[in-house]
Amino acid sequence: MKKVLLSLLAAGLLSSALAAPVKLQTVPVTLEPNARLLTLSEAGITKAFPVAASRPDAVFLTEDRKVTVAFEWREGRLAPAQVADLVTQFPAVIRAQVPNVKTLRASLVQMGGAPWAQFVFTTPGQGDDVRREFLITSLQGRTLVVTIAAKTGDYSRNETVIRNLVNSVRVS
């Protein structure tokens, strides 16, 4: 992934994000990125995520290119009342699909006036554990997933920028 992101930079497929609220083009979400975040262009997303089935709709990167925040609006149905159920059901799915899960925390959080199921887990990585966070909610009856991925140390160094972005998310 690191090599892909570096090659995308060289190709000029990244741009600085704006400080004003931004409406994502393919997802009914508004958020407030800042100058310390970069936006991966559509061509960059296609190159970084070549498999269309797992390609996010929008991707932001920290300026050090160490933390990614991806937005994916899936076709799968999810009713608002089902979001809370994910907190108890989805950890088993993560453990079954992700090898060597070291830690896993599941909770229900409120963001932008909507309930979100939050899953934070770590797996072993080279030199540092890998931290992933899934935030899942119902949006117009479909599943919206926000994925935050980084090595634990890189996440810690960028946590304020990432949390500010995530806390600014408003669904419409």
mmCIF file of C-alpha atoms in Angstrom:
data_model
loop_
_atom_site.group_PDB
_atom_site.id
_atom_site.type_symbol
_atom_site.label_atom_id
_atom_site.label_comp_id
_atom_site.label_asym_id
_atom_site.label_seq_id
_atom_site.Cartn_x
_atom_site.Cartn_y
_atom_site.Cartn_z
ATOM 1 C CA MET A 1 0.000 0.000 0.000
ATOM 2 C CA LYS A 2 2.842 2.387 0.864
ATOM 3 C CA LYS A 3 4.441 1.931 -2.561
ATOM 4 C CA VAL A 4 1.100 2.471 -4.287
ATOM 5 C CA LEU A 5 0.489 5.714 -2.391
ATOM 6 C CA LEU A 6 3.982 6.983 -3.158
ATOM 7 C CA SER A 7 3.507 6.244 -6.841
ATOM 8 C CA LEU A 8 0.172 8.063 -6.762
ATOM 9 C CA LEU A 9 1.910 11.095 -5.331
ATOM 10 C CA ALA A 10 4.453 10.989 -8.113
ATOM 11 C CA ALA A 11 1.640 10.793 -10.636
ATOM 12 C CA GLY A 12 0.014 13.888 -9.130
ATOM 13 C CA LEU A 13 -3.172 12.105 -8.183
ATOM 14 C CA LEU A 14 -3.425 13.639 -4.722
ATOM 15 C CA SER A 15 -4.625 17.115 -3.872
ATOM 16 C CA SER A 16 -4.865 19.075 -0.656
ATOM 17 C CA ALA A 17 -8.251 19.005 0.999
ATOM 18 C CA LEU A 18 -10.065 22.248 1.707
ATOM 19 C CA ALA A 19 -10.902 23.602 5.163
ATOM 20 C CA ALA A 20 -14.550 24.397 4.309
ATOM 21 C CA PRO A 21 -17.286 21.741 4.474
ATOM 22 C CA VAL A 22 -17.136 19.417 1.484
ATOM 23 C CA LYS A 23 -19.958 17.292 0.070
ATOM 24 C CA LEU A 24 -18.612 13.985 -1.184
ATOM 25 C CA GLN A 25 -19.582 13.399 -4.817
ATOM 26 C CA THR A 26 -20.751 9.785 -4.708
ATOM 27 C CA VAL A 27 -21.871 9.540 -1.075
ATOM 28 C CA PRO A 28 -24.488 11.742 0.639
ATOM 29 C CA VAL A 29 -21.965 12.865 3.261
ATOM 30 C CA THR A 30 -20.615 16.295 4.139
ATOM 31 C CA LEU A 31 -17.414 16.667 6.144
ATOM 32 C CA GLU A 32 -14.751 19.204 7.022
ATOM 33 C CA PRO A 33 -11.261 18.161 5.936
ATOM 34 C CA ASN A 34 -8.357 20.469 6.700
ATOM 35 C CA ALA A 35 -5.055 21.454 5.122
ATOM 36 C CA ARG A 36 -3.311 18.544 6.881
ATOM 37 C CA LEU A 37 -5.284 16.037 4.814
ATOM 38 C CA LEU A 38 -4.961 15.039 1.188
ATOM 39 C CA THR A 39 -7.769 13.795 -1.040
ATOM 40 C CA LEU A 40 -7.170 10.831 -3.307
ATOM 41 C CA SER A 41 -8.639 11.565 -6.754
ATOM 42 C CA GLU A 42 -10.968 9.131 -8.545
ATOM 43 C CA ALA A 43 -8.059 7.933 -10.710
ATOM 44 C CA GLY A 44 -5.933 7.513 -7.588
ATOM 45 C CA ILE A 45 -8.637 5.486 -5.856
ATOM 46 C CA THR A 46 -8.943 3.236 -8.911
ATOM 47 C CA LYS A 47 -5.191 2.693 -8.974
ATOM 48 C CA ALA A 48 -4.874 2.086 -5.212
ATOM 49 C CA PHE A 49 -7.961 -0.170 -5.099
ATOM 50 C CA PRO A 50 -7.968 -2.051 -8.445
ATOM 51 C CA VAL A 51 -10.772 -4.459 -7.456
ATOM 52 C CA ALA A 52 -14.026 -2.589 -8.094
ATOM 53 C CA ALA A 53 -15.982 -4.622 -5.517
ATOM 54 C CA SER A 54 -13.760 -3.389 -2.676
ATOM 55 C CA ARG A 55 -13.099 0.128 -3.987
ATOM 56 C CA PRO A 56 -14.124 2.971 -1.654
ATOM 57 C CA ASP A 57 -16.020 5.996 -2.916
ATOM 58 C CA ALA A 58 -13.730 8.586 -1.295
ATOM 59 C CA VAL A 59 -10.313 8.422 0.408
ATOM 60 C CA PHE A 60 -8.447 10.945 2.538
ATOM 61 C CA LEU A 61 -4.804 10.648 3.621
ATOM 62 C CA THR A 62 -2.846 12.388 6.312
ATOM 63 C CA GLU A 63 -0.170 14.689 4.933
ATOM 64 C CA ASP A 64 2.531 12.174 5.936
ATOM 65 C CA ARG A 65 0.578 9.582 3.890
ATOM 66 C CA LYS A 66 0.543 7.165 6.836
ATOM 67 C CA VAL A 67 -3.181 7.073 7.701
ATOM 68 C CA THR A 68 -6.046 6.491 5.272
ATOM 69 C CA VAL A 69 -9.719 7.280 5.845
ATOM 70 C CA ALA A 70 -11.948 5.594 3.260
ATOM 71 C CA PHE A 71 -15.691 6.078 2.728
ATOM 72 C CA GLU A 72 -17.697 3.294 1.134
ATOM 73 C CA TRP A 73 -21.450 3.439 0.529
ATOM 74 C CA ARG A 74 -22.380 -0.185 0.008
ATOM 75 C CA GLU A 75 -25.415 -1.555 -1.792
ATOM 76 C CA GLY A 76 -26.131 -3.891 1.143
ATOM 77 C CA ARG A 77 -29.226 -3.002 3.112
ATOM 78 C CA LEU A 78 -28.982 -1.818 6.713
ATOM 79 C CA ALA A 79 -31.908 -0.352 8.613
ATOM 80 C CA PRO A 80 -31.187 2.301 11.250
ATOM 81 C CA ALA A 81 -32.504 -0.040 13.972
ATOM 82 C CA GLN A 82 -29.930 -2.689 12.938
ATOM 83 C CA VAL A 83 -26.872 -0.512 13.613
ATOM 84 C CA ALA A 84 -26.890 -1.294 17.353
ATOM 85 C CA ASP A 85 -27.147 -5.030 16.586
ATOM 86 C CA LEU A 86 -23.860 -4.855 14.666
ATOM 87 C CA VAL A 87 -21.995 -4.072 17.904
ATOM 88 C CA THR A 88 -22.692 -7.578 19.211
ATOM 89 C CA GLN A 89 -22.782 -9.457 15.890
ATOM 90 C CA PHE A 90 -19.899 -8.049 13.824
ATOM 91 C CA PRO A 91 -16.929 -8.825 16.134
ATOM 92 C CA ALA A 92 -17.336 -12.533 15.298
ATOM 93 C CA VAL A 93 -17.189 -11.667 11.585
ATOM 94 C CA ILE A 94 -14.004 -9.652 12.081
ATOM 95 C CA ARG A 95 -12.358 -12.469 14.052
ATOM 96 C CA ALA A 96 -13.386 -15.006 11.382
ATOM 97 C CA GLN A 97 -12.167 -12.929 8.433
ATOM 98 C CA VAL A 98 -9.088 -11.169 9.832
ATOM 99 C CA PRO A 99 -6.233 -13.409 10.948
ATOM 100 C CA ASN A 100 -4.390 -12.803 14.228
ATOM 101 C CA VAL A 101 -6.631 -10.133 15.746
ATOM 102 C CA LYS A 102 -4.794 -8.976 18.877
ATOM 103 C CA THR A 103 -7.314 -6.530 20.306
ATOM 104 C CA LEU A 104 -10.911 -5.734 19.375
ATOM 105 C CA ARG A 105 -13.234 -3.122 20.840
ATOM 106 C CA ALA A 106 -16.842 -2.691 19.708
ATOM 107 C CA SER A 107 -19.167 0.132 20.732
ATOM 108 C CA LEU A 108 -22.109 2.227 19.640
ATOM 109 C CA VAL A 109 -21.269 5.907 19.132
ATOM 110 C CA GLN A 110 -23.200 8.985 17.996
ATOM 111 C CA MET A 111 -21.770 11.050 15.146
ATOM 112 C CA GLY A 112 -23.563 13.789 13.278
ATOM 113 C CA GLY A 113 -26.838 12.877 14.941
ATOM 114 C CA ALA A 114 -26.733 9.252 13.761
ATOM 115 C CA PRO A 115 -25.829 6.010 15.555
ATOM 116 C CA TRP A 116 -22.652 4.304 14.316
ATOM 117 C CA ALA A 117 -21.259 0.889 15.190
ATOM 118 C CA GLN A 118 -17.538 1.353 15.893
ATOM 119 C CA PHE A 119 -14.973 -1.448 15.725
ATOM 120 C CA VAL A 120 -11.325 -0.785 16.552
ATOM 121 C CA PHE A 121 -8.894 -3.670 16.250
ATOM 122 C CA THR A 122 -5.202 -4.370 15.904
ATOM 123 C CA THR A 123 -3.248 -7.070 14.118
ATOM 124 C CA PRO A 124 0.476 -7.781 14.114
ATOM 125 C CA GLY A 125 2.521 -5.830 11.598
ATOM 126 C CA GLN A 126 6.158 -5.389 10.667
ATOM 127 C CA GLY A 127 7.733 -3.209 13.347
ATOM 128 C CA ASP A 128 4.386 -1.991 14.689
ATOM 129 C CA ASP A 129 0.854 -3.309 15.027
ATOM 130 C CA VAL A 130 -1.698 -2.362 12.371
ATOM 131 C CA ARG A 131 -4.756 -0.471 13.659
ATOM 132 C CA ARG A 132 -8.039 -0.539 11.793
ATOM 133 C CA GLU A 133 -11.255 1.153 12.684
ATOM 134 C CA PHE A 134 -14.602 0.540 11.039
ATOM 135 C CA LEU A 135 -17.470 2.958 11.573
ATOM 136 C CA ILE A 136 -20.751 1.627 10.165
ATOM 137 C CA THR A 137 -24.151 3.291 9.929
ATOM 138 C CA SER A 138 -27.366 3.175 7.941
ATOM 139 C CA LEU A 139 -27.686 5.824 5.245
ATOM 140 C CA GLN A 140 -30.838 5.889 3.128
ATOM 141 C CA GLY A 141 -31.339 2.207 3.980
ATOM 142 C CA ARG A 142 -27.855 1.290 2.734
ATOM 143 C CA THR A 143 -24.619 0.591 4.609
ATOM 144 C CA LEU A 144 -22.079 3.387 4.981
ATOM 145 C CA VAL A 145 -18.617 2.248 6.125
ATOM 146 C CA VAL A 146 -15.762 4.518 7.130
ATOM 147 C CA THR A 147 -12.447 2.662 7.415
ATOM 148 C CA ILE A 148 -9.431 4.184 9.144
ATOM 149 C CA ALA A 149 -6.196 2.239 8.643
ATOM 150 C CA ALA A 150 -2.636 2.836 9.862
ATOM 151 C CA LYS A 151 0.159 1.450 11.949
ATOM 152 C CA THR A 152 -0.578 2.220 15.613
ATOM 153 C CA GLY A 153 2.264 4.732 15.976
ATOM 154 C CA ASP A 154 1.301 6.551 12.786
ATOM 155 C CA TYR A 155 -2.314 6.729 13.934
ATOM 156 C CA SER A 156 -1.262 8.147 17.311
ATOM 157 C CA ARG A 157 0.781 10.902 15.638
ATOM 158 C CA ASN A 158 -2.186 11.832 13.403
ATOM 159 C CA GLU A 159 -5.056 11.122 15.789
ATOM 160 C CA THR A 160 -6.198 14.736 16.251
ATOM 161 C CA VAL A 161 -6.477 15.353 12.494
ATOM 162 C CA ILE A 162 -8.301 12.038 11.947
ATOM 163 C CA ARG A 163 -10.722 12.480 14.855
ATOM 164 C CA ASN A 164 -11.528 16.033 13.676
ATOM 165 C CA LEU A 165 -12.350 14.692 10.211
ATOM 166 C CA VAL A 166 -14.467 11.813 11.524
ATOM 167 C CA ASN A 167 -16.277 14.025 14.027
ATOM 168 C CA SER A 168 -17.195 16.450 11.225
ATOM 169 C CA VAL A 169 -19.035 13.784 9.197
ATOM 170 C CA ARG A 170 -22.689 14.624 8.552
ATOM 171 C CA VAL A 171 -24.924 12.219 6.659
ATOM 172 C CA SER A 172 -27.803 13.479 4.530
#
